[in-house]
Each structure stands twice: as structure tokens, then as C-alpha cells.
Amino acid sequence: MDQNPIKSPPMTKEKLIEILKGILNTDIDLGFLEKLKENEIERLVACIRERVDTAAK
């Protein structure tokens, strides 16, 4: 029995930056983050999410 998990398409830099805008609740232009590599933006999103979740407790 072959169990292939359904994989979602990788997030684009633009989508990750939109997620950051949502987490930070801001309309500030974060386009400068496009200079980062995709995995660096992913790491930034994860760090900010963790911090926000911790602060909310």
C-alpha cells in the first residue's frame, strides 16, 4: 500500500511576506525582505510566529 502524503506547493517569497504582514498586522512595505532567500524568510516567519504565540499566553 503506497502512502504518498499530499504535498502543498512551496510558498513563494511574496506569499511568505504576506503572511508576515498578517502576523505583524501592518501595511508597511516589507518588499525589502525579497532580498532574503526563501528559506530565510520561512525561518523568520516561524520565529515571529513562535514569539507572538508565546507572548499571547
XYZ file of N, CA and C in Angstrom:
171
model
N 0.844 -1.179 0.000
C 0.000 0.000 0.000
C 0.885 1.237 0.000
N 0.764 2.036 -1.023
C 1.600 3.226 -1.170
C 0.935 4.417 -0.498
N 1.609 4.996 0.480
C 1.062 6.148 1.189
C 1.882 7.380 0.854
N 1.447 8.107 -0.143
C 2.109 9.345 -0.522
C 1.337 10.508 0.068
N 1.929 11.195 1.029
C 1.223 12.348 1.594
C 1.056 13.423 0.526
N -0.070 14.094 0.581
C -0.314 15.182 -0.364
C 0.559 16.357 0.039
N 1.370 16.791 -0.899
C 2.274 17.896 -0.612
C 1.707 19.173 -1.196
N 1.690 20.217 -0.390
C 1.240 21.502 -0.909
C 2.394 22.146 -1.660
N 2.079 22.988 -2.625
C 3.156 23.639 -3.378
C 3.980 24.528 -2.462
N 5.260 24.684 -2.759
C 6.091 25.531 -1.903
C 5.592 26.970 -1.919
N 5.762 27.633 -0.798
C 5.338 29.028 -0.694
C 6.310 29.914 -1.443
N 5.765 30.924 -2.076
C 6.612 31.900 -2.754
C 7.066 32.941 -1.743
N 8.093 33.674 -2.092
C 8.557 34.758 -1.224
C 7.426 35.747 -0.980
N 6.672 36.047 -2.034
C 5.582 37.013 -1.916
C 4.533 36.544 -0.910
N 4.183 35.257 -0.957
C 3.194 34.709 -0.029
C 3.730 34.738 1.402
N 4.995 34.388 1.582
C 5.593 34.419 2.919
C 5.603 35.839 3.475
N 5.890 36.815 2.627
C 5.897 38.210 3.073
C 4.479 38.642 3.441
N 3.482 38.188 2.700
C 2.089 38.488 3.042
C 1.724 37.872 4.396
N 2.223 36.667 4.670
C 1.983 36.031 5.969
C 2.599 36.880 7.077
N 3.824 37.359 6.851
C 4.465 38.225 7.841
C 3.651 39.482 8.087
N 3.153 40.101 7.020
C 2.320 41.299 7.169
C 1.104 40.999 8.038
N 0.518 39.827 7.835
C -0.641 39.438 8.626
C -0.298 39.215 10.088
N 0.812 38.539 10.338
C 1.241 38.289 11.715
C 1.529 39.605 12.428
N 2.195 40.513 11.723
C 2.570 41.799 12.309
C 1.437 42.816 12.256
N 0.359 42.475 11.548
C -0.794 43.362 11.410
C -0.363 44.744 10.922
N 0.317 44.771 9.776
C 0.847 46.020 9.245
C 0.646 46.104 7.740
N 0.592 47.324 7.247
C 0.537 47.567 5.807
C 1.859 48.126 5.311
N 2.853 48.159 6.182
C 4.172 48.682 5.817
C 4.761 47.816 4.704
N 5.435 48.453 3.752
C 6.064 47.735 2.643
C 7.226 46.900 3.173
N 7.084 45.602 3.082
C 8.135 44.686 3.523
C 8.872 44.084 2.330
N 8.797 44.754 1.191
C 9.420 44.266 -0.028
C 10.915 44.044 0.089
N 11.552 44.761 1.010
C 12.997 44.587 1.206
C 13.338 43.161 1.618
N 12.355 42.439 2.158
C 12.590 41.057 2.569
C 12.790 40.133 1.373
N 12.417 40.594 0.178
C 12.611 39.771 -1.017
C 14.086 39.551 -1.317
N 14.952 40.329 -0.688
C 16.397 40.135 -0.859
C 16.864 38.861 -0.157
N 16.074 38.407 0.813
C 16.419 37.189 1.543
C 16.098 35.966 0.699
N 16.735 34.860 1.027
C 16.421 33.588 0.382
C 15.094 33.092 0.945
N 14.413 32.263 0.181
C 13.110 31.764 0.600
C 13.176 31.061 1.959
N 14.202 30.233 2.170
C 14.300 29.521 3.451
C 14.580 30.482 4.606
N 15.220 31.607 4.338
C 15.463 32.607 5.383
C 14.152 33.293 5.772
N 13.306 33.557 4.789
C 12.005 34.157 5.089
C 11.142 33.161 5.859
N 11.194 31.889 5.468
C 10.443 30.856 6.189
C 10.875 30.806 7.652
N 12.166 30.878 7.879
C 12.691 30.856 9.246
C 12.217 32.085 10.022
N 12.221 33.238 9.373
C 11.758 34.473 10.004
C 10.284 34.369 10.381
N 9.467 33.849 9.478
C 8.042 33.660 9.763
C 7.871 32.750 10.978
N 8.600 31.649 11.017
C 8.494 30.699 12.128
C 8.910 31.336 13.449
N 9.986 32.103 13.443
C 10.462 32.759 14.668
C 9.458 33.780 15.182
N 8.914 34.573 14.276
C 7.946 35.596 14.686
C 6.674 34.937 15.193
N 6.222 33.897 14.498
C 5.019 33.188 14.943
C 5.207 32.621 16.343
N 6.364 32.001 16.570
C 6.642 31.416 17.887
C 6.638 32.496 18.966
N 7.252 33.620 18.673
C 7.323 34.721 19.641
C 5.938 35.287 19.935
N 5.137 35.479 18.894
C 3.781 36.006 19.071
C 2.938 35.021 19.869
N 3.045 33.735 19.545
C 2.285 32.719 20.278
C 2.695 32.673 21.744
N 3.989 32.794 22.019
C 4.489 32.776 23.395
C 4.004 34.005 24.158
N 4.024 35.152 23.515
C 3.601 36.396 24.160
C 2.104 36.396 24.437
N 1.338 35.669 23.646
C -0.112 35.637 23.807
C -0.546 34.791 25.001
N 0.344 33.976 25.529
C -0.010 33.082 26.648
C -0.003 33.779 27.961
